[in-house]
Amino acid sequence: MVSVTTLDSEPDTAFFQERVRPFNPFEDDLYRLEIYRWEEEVYLFKDFHHLVDDGLSEGVFFEDVMKAFTGETLVDESYTAYDFALYEQELRNSDRYEEAERYFDGLLEGLESFKYPYSHVLDEADEKKGSLTVEISATDQINRFCQQLGITANAYFQTVATQVMHRLTREDNVVMATISNGRALSQMQHIIGMFVKTLPLVYKHADEIKTCEEAAKQMHKQNAETISRDFYPFTEMTQRHGIYPEILYAYQGGVTDSVNTDEDSGIESIPVTLDTAKMPIELTFAPNEQGHYVVLITWDTACYNHHDMEVLAKAMATYAANASRNGMMLADIEMLPP
């Protein structure tokens, strides 16, 4: 159902932020679509539960809304999230599933849960979630480094994130969670559903790896092998190995989850957010609107304070810029700016 309400006053961001509230999966529809009118303005409020929606689905939804808005004909889904669920259920009884289980057993065997040390003193704040963004210099240098090695920017920043955590905590092994979009099948590119897969991101300290090039190539290889087996449930990995990551790493490159419009469309977006952190620390690397890489850190304010997270973000940004110089030894990459 889509509700339509006429307002007596102009709504602001706070009005729509108040509309964000928990779903009851057993009683509620897993989506909310509400239309509000005020004078000549029309607002669409959209809130979908993560069980049926992911970041790429957001882009698909808004793209179709814009097509309908301009009078284009919409195409029904020929392949659906339900079809994909049946496909994955069949995989559970296949040789591929057993091979994936052996792969993740080998990757996680002997490892323990990893966490970044909690802050000794917490900030006095009402917010349950804090966030900050730090720009990374040397964007062109990073891109050249990745091109020369034949690796993705995602693999490069995975290397940066795990190496910084290794250096700051002195832990030999680092285990984080990461994600893939889960849309390996060609027929899944324009459908709505929750396809994002949680995967382990692992760094094991090895003396034979001395340079950033070697570490980045190894991470690129691990990333490719892990994503090719992303149908294996992360819940199975945690049950088999007792590993519960407290840090979520993500690279967001070229993913849109909002309305893409031109200046003449008369349409603009009003973003609203969740007020709680999904994990104690979320690390996101991405290019910004100017094409420069940034690191965004979101944290649980019950675990960390702003100062400690700012130190961590700046260490990530500085390491990312310095590591992209050719021939850098891991031990020589600086984490502190001059």
Coordinates of C-alpha atoms in Angstrom, one line a residue:
M1 CA 0.0 0.0 0.0
V2 CA 1.2 3.5 -0.8
S3 CA -0.3 6.2 1.4
V4 CA -0.9 9.8 0.3
T5 CA -1.0 12.6 2.9
T6 CA -1.5 16.4 2.5
L7 CA 0.5 18.5 4.9
D8 CA -0.2 21.8 6.5
S9 CA 3.4 22.9 6.6
E10 CA 6.6 22.3 4.6
P11 CA 8.4 19.1 5.7
D12 CA 12.1 19.2 6.5
T13 CA 14.7 16.5 6.9
A14 CA 13.8 16.0 10.5
F15 CA 10.2 15.2 9.5
F16 CA 11.4 12.4 7.2
Q17 CA 14.0 11.2 9.6
E18 CA 11.2 10.6 12.1
R19 CA 9.5 8.3 9.6
V20 CA 12.5 5.9 9.8
R21 CA 11.5 3.3 12.4
P22 CA 12.0 -0.5 12.9
F23 CA 10.1 -3.1 11.0
N24 CA 8.4 -6.1 12.6
P25 CA 9.3 -8.8 10.1
F26 CA 6.4 -11.0 11.2
E27 CA 3.6 -8.5 10.9
D28 CA 4.7 -5.5 8.8
D29 CA 5.1 -5.2 5.0
L30 CA 8.8 -5.1 4.4
Y31 CA 8.6 -1.7 2.6
R32 CA 7.1 1.7 3.3
L33 CA 6.2 4.0 0.4
E34 CA 4.5 7.3 1.5
I35 CA 3.6 10.3 -0.6
Y36 CA 3.3 13.7 1.0
R37 CA 1.9 16.9 -0.7
W38 CA 2.6 20.4 0.4
E39 CA 1.3 23.2 -1.8
E40 CA 2.9 22.5 -5.2
E41 CA 5.5 20.1 -3.9
V42 CA 5.3 16.3 -3.8
Y43 CA 7.5 14.1 -1.7
L44 CA 8.1 10.4 -1.9
F45 CA 9.3 8.7 1.3
K46 CA 10.9 5.2 0.7
D47 CA 12.0 2.8 3.4
F48 CA 12.7 -0.8 2.6
H49 CA 13.8 -3.5 5.0
H50 CA 17.3 -4.9 4.3
L51 CA 15.8 -8.4 3.9
V52 CA 14.3 -7.4 0.5
D53 CA 16.6 -4.5 -0.6
D54 CA 20.3 -3.7 -1.0
G55 CA 22.3 -0.8 -2.4
L56 CA 22.0 -1.8 -6.0
S57 CA 18.3 -2.4 -5.6
E58 CA 18.0 1.2 -4.5
G59 CA 19.5 2.3 -7.8
V60 CA 17.2 0.0 -9.7
F61 CA 14.1 1.3 -7.9
F62 CA 14.9 5.0 -8.4
E63 CA 15.9 4.4 -12.1
D64 CA 12.4 2.8 -12.7
V65 CA 10.7 5.6 -10.8
M66 CA 12.4 8.1 -13.1
K67 CA 11.4 6.1 -16.1
A68 CA 7.8 6.1 -15.0
F69 CA 8.0 9.8 -14.1
T70 CA 9.0 10.6 -17.7
G71 CA 6.5 8.2 -19.3
E72 CA 8.8 5.4 -20.3
T73 CA 7.5 1.8 -20.4
L74 CA 8.7 -0.4 -17.5
V75 CA 9.9 -3.9 -18.0
D76 CA 8.8 -6.7 -15.6
E77 CA 11.4 -8.8 -13.9
S78 CA 12.0 -12.0 -15.9
Y79 CA 14.3 -13.3 -13.1
T80 CA 13.4 -12.6 -9.5
A81 CA 14.9 -12.8 -6.0
Y82 CA 12.8 -15.8 -5.4
D83 CA 14.3 -17.6 -8.4
F84 CA 17.7 -16.8 -7.1
A85 CA 16.8 -18.2 -3.7
L86 CA 15.8 -21.5 -5.3
Y87 CA 19.1 -21.5 -7.3
E88 CA 21.2 -21.0 -4.1
Q89 CA 19.2 -23.7 -2.3
E90 CA 20.2 -26.2 -5.1
L91 CA 23.8 -25.2 -4.6
R92 CA 23.7 -26.5 -1.0
N93 CA 23.7 -30.0 -2.3
S94 CA 26.4 -29.6 -4.9
D95 CA 30.1 -30.3 -5.2
R96 CA 30.7 -26.5 -5.5
Y97 CA 29.2 -26.1 -2.0
E98 CA 31.5 -28.7 -0.5
E99 CA 34.5 -27.2 -2.2
A100 CA 33.6 -23.7 -0.9
E101 CA 33.3 -25.1 2.6
R102 CA 36.9 -26.6 2.3
Y103 CA 38.2 -23.3 1.0
F104 CA 36.8 -21.2 3.9
D105 CA 37.9 -23.8 6.4
G106 CA 41.4 -23.4 5.2
L107 CA 41.2 -19.6 5.2
L108 CA 39.8 -19.4 8.7
E109 CA 41.4 -22.4 10.4
G110 CA 43.2 -21.5 13.6
L111 CA 42.1 -17.8 13.6
E112 CA 40.4 -15.9 16.4
S113 CA 38.0 -13.0 16.5
F114 CA 39.8 -9.7 16.0
K115 CA 38.7 -6.3 17.4
Y116 CA 40.2 -2.9 17.5
P117 CA 40.8 -1.9 21.2
Y118 CA 37.9 0.0 22.7
S119 CA 38.3 3.6 23.8
H120 CA 39.1 4.1 27.5
V121 CA 37.0 7.2 27.7
L122 CA 33.8 7.7 25.7
D123 CA 32.3 10.9 24.4
E124 CA 29.3 12.4 26.1
A125 CA 26.8 12.3 23.2
D126 CA 23.2 11.4 22.5
E127 CA 24.0 9.8 19.2
K128 CA 24.5 6.1 19.1
K129 CA 26.6 6.3 15.9
G130 CA 29.5 8.6 15.0
S131 CA 31.1 9.2 11.6
L132 CA 33.8 11.1 9.9
T133 CA 35.4 11.3 6.5
V134 CA 39.1 11.9 5.6
E135 CA 40.3 12.6 2.1
I136 CA 43.1 10.5 0.7
S137 CA 45.8 12.2 -1.3
A138 CA 47.6 10.7 -4.3
T139 CA 44.5 9.4 -6.1
D140 CA 46.3 9.3 -9.5
Q141 CA 49.3 7.6 -7.9
I142 CA 47.0 4.9 -6.3
N143 CA 45.3 4.3 -9.7
R144 CA 48.6 3.9 -11.5
F145 CA 49.8 1.5 -8.8
C146 CA 46.7 -0.6 -9.2
Q147 CA 46.9 -0.6 -13.0
Q148 CA 50.6 -1.6 -13.0
L149 CA 49.9 -4.5 -10.7
G150 CA 46.7 -5.5 -12.4
I151 CA 44.7 -5.3 -9.2
T152 CA 41.4 -3.6 -8.3
A153 CA 41.2 -0.5 -6.1
N154 CA 39.1 -2.7 -3.7
A155 CA 42.1 -5.1 -3.2
Y156 CA 44.4 -2.2 -2.7
F157 CA 42.3 -0.6 0.1
Q158 CA 41.7 -4.1 1.6
T159 CA 45.5 -4.3 1.8
V160 CA 45.7 -0.9 3.4
A161 CA 42.9 -1.6 6.0
T162 CA 44.4 -4.9 7.1
Q163 CA 48.0 -3.7 7.2
V164 CA 47.0 -0.6 9.3
M165 CA 45.1 -2.8 11.7
H166 CA 48.0 -5.2 12.0
R167 CA 50.4 -2.3 12.7
L168 CA 48.3 -0.5 15.2
T169 CA 47.2 -3.6 17.2
R170 CA 50.4 -5.7 16.8
E171 CA 48.1 -8.7 16.1
D172 CA 49.6 -11.1 13.6
N173 CA 46.3 -12.1 12.2
V174 CA 43.5 -9.7 11.2
V175 CA 39.9 -10.9 10.5
M176 CA 37.3 -8.4 9.3
A177 CA 34.0 -8.8 7.5
T178 CA 33.6 -7.5 3.9
I179 CA 30.8 -7.7 1.3
S180 CA 30.2 -8.5 -2.3
N181 CA 27.2 -7.4 -4.3
G182 CA 26.2 -11.1 -4.8
R183 CA 25.0 -10.5 -8.4
A184 CA 27.2 -12.9 -10.3
L185 CA 24.5 -13.9 -12.7
S186 CA 23.9 -11.6 -15.7
Q187 CA 20.1 -11.8 -15.3
M188 CA 20.4 -10.2 -11.8
Q189 CA 21.7 -6.8 -12.8
H190 CA 18.2 -5.1 -12.9
I191 CA 16.2 -6.8 -10.2
I192 CA 15.3 -5.9 -6.6
G193 CA 16.2 -8.0 -3.6
M194 CA 18.8 -8.5 -0.9
F195 CA 21.8 -10.1 -2.6
V196 CA 24.7 -8.6 -0.7
K197 CA 26.9 -11.4 0.8
T198 CA 29.1 -11.1 3.9
L199 CA 32.5 -12.5 3.5
P200 CA 35.7 -12.9 5.6
L201 CA 38.6 -10.5 4.9
V202 CA 41.7 -12.1 6.3
Y203 CA 45.3 -11.0 6.8
K204 CA 47.8 -13.6 8.0
H205 CA 51.2 -12.3 9.0
A206 CA 53.8 -14.0 6.7
D207 CA 57.5 -13.2 6.9
E208 CA 58.0 -13.9 3.2
I209 CA 55.8 -11.0 2.2
K210 CA 58.0 -7.9 2.4
T211 CA 56.6 -5.3 -0.1
C212 CA 53.3 -3.6 -0.6
E213 CA 53.2 -5.0 -4.1
E214 CA 53.4 -8.6 -2.8
A215 CA 50.8 -8.0 -0.1
A216 CA 48.4 -6.3 -2.6
K217 CA 48.7 -9.1 -5.2
Q218 CA 48.0 -11.7 -2.5
M219 CA 45.0 -9.7 -1.3
H220 CA 43.7 -9.4 -4.9
K221 CA 44.0 -13.2 -5.3
Q222 CA 42.2 -13.9 -2.0
N223 CA 39.4 -11.4 -2.9
A224 CA 38.8 -13.1 -6.2
E225 CA 38.8 -16.6 -4.7
T226 CA 36.5 -15.5 -1.9
I227 CA 33.9 -13.7 -4.1
S228 CA 33.8 -16.7 -6.5
R229 CA 32.5 -18.7 -3.5
D230 CA 30.2 -16.0 -2.0
F231 CA 27.2 -18.4 -2.1
Y232 CA 28.6 -20.1 1.0
P233 CA 26.8 -18.7 4.0
F234 CA 28.8 -16.5 6.4
T235 CA 26.7 -17.9 9.2
E236 CA 28.1 -21.3 8.5
M237 CA 31.6 -19.9 8.8
T238 CA 30.9 -18.3 12.2
Q239 CA 29.4 -21.5 13.5
R240 CA 32.3 -23.7 12.3
H241 CA 35.1 -21.4 13.5
G242 CA 33.6 -19.2 16.2
I243 CA 34.8 -16.0 14.5
Y244 CA 32.6 -12.9 14.9
P245 CA 34.1 -9.9 13.2
E246 CA 33.6 -6.5 14.8
I247 CA 34.9 -4.5 11.8
L248 CA 33.1 -4.2 8.4
Y249 CA 35.2 -3.1 5.4
A250 CA 33.6 -2.0 2.2
Y251 CA 34.7 -0.4 -1.0
Q252 CA 32.0 1.7 -2.8
G253 CA 33.0 2.4 -6.3
G254 CA 30.4 3.3 -9.0
V255 CA 27.4 2.2 -6.8
T256 CA 24.4 4.5 -6.7
D257 CA 21.5 4.3 -4.2
S258 CA 19.8 7.6 -4.9
V259 CA 18.0 9.5 -7.7
N260 CA 20.2 10.5 -10.6
T261 CA 18.7 13.6 -12.1
D262 CA 19.8 16.6 -14.1
E263 CA 19.5 20.2 -12.8
D264 CA 16.4 20.8 -14.9
S265 CA 14.4 17.9 -13.6
G266 CA 13.1 19.8 -10.5
I267 CA 13.9 16.7 -8.4
E268 CA 16.2 16.5 -5.4
S269 CA 16.9 13.9 -2.8
I270 CA 16.6 14.3 1.0
P271 CA 18.8 11.6 2.6
V272 CA 17.9 10.0 5.9
T273 CA 20.0 7.7 8.0
L274 CA 19.9 4.9 10.6
D275 CA 20.8 6.1 14.1
T276 CA 22.6 2.9 15.1
A277 CA 25.8 1.4 13.9
K278 CA 25.7 -2.0 12.2
M279 CA 29.1 -3.0 13.7
P280 CA 31.5 -1.4 16.2
I281 CA 33.5 -0.1 13.3
E282 CA 32.6 0.3 9.6
L283 CA 35.3 1.3 7.2
T284 CA 34.3 2.5 3.7
F285 CA 36.7 3.5 1.0
A286 CA 35.3 5.3 -2.0
P287 CA 35.8 8.0 -4.6
N288 CA 34.0 11.2 -3.8
E289 CA 32.2 13.6 -6.2
Q290 CA 35.5 15.2 -7.1
G291 CA 37.1 11.8 -7.9
H292 CA 39.4 11.8 -4.9
Y293 CA 39.5 8.7 -2.7
V294 CA 38.2 9.1 0.9
V295 CA 37.9 6.9 3.9
L296 CA 34.7 7.0 5.9
I297 CA 34.6 5.6 9.4
T298 CA 31.4 4.9 11.2
W299 CA 31.5 3.7 14.8
D300 CA 29.4 2.7 17.8
T301 CA 29.7 5.5 20.3
A302 CA 29.3 2.9 23.1
C303 CA 32.7 1.5 22.1
Y304 CA 34.8 4.3 20.6
N305 CA 35.3 8.1 20.9
H306 CA 35.7 10.6 18.1
H307 CA 39.4 11.3 18.8
D308 CA 40.4 7.6 18.6
M309 CA 38.5 7.2 15.3
E310 CA 40.0 10.3 13.9
V311 CA 43.4 9.0 14.6
L312 CA 42.5 5.7 12.9
A313 CA 41.0 7.4 9.9
K314 CA 44.1 9.6 9.4
A315 CA 46.3 6.6 9.7
M316 CA 44.3 4.8 7.0
A317 CA 44.5 7.8 4.7
T318 CA 48.2 8.5 5.2
Y319 CA 49.1 4.8 4.8
A320 CA 46.9 4.6 1.6
A321 CA 48.8 7.5 0.0
N322 CA 52.3 6.3 1.0
A323 CA 51.8 2.6 0.2
S324 CA 51.2 3.4 -3.5
R325 CA 54.8 4.5 -4.1
N326 CA 56.6 1.8 -6.1
G327 CA 58.9 -0.6 -4.2
M328 CA 57.7 0.3 -0.8
M329 CA 58.6 -2.2 2.0
L330 CA 55.7 -2.8 4.3
A331 CA 57.8 -1.9 7.3
D332 CA 58.7 1.5 5.8
I333 CA 55.2 2.7 5.0
E334 CA 54.4 5.6 7.3
M335 CA 51.0 6.0 8.9
L336 CA 51.5 9.5 10.4
P337 CA 51.5 12.7 8.2
P338 CA 54.5 15.0 8.5

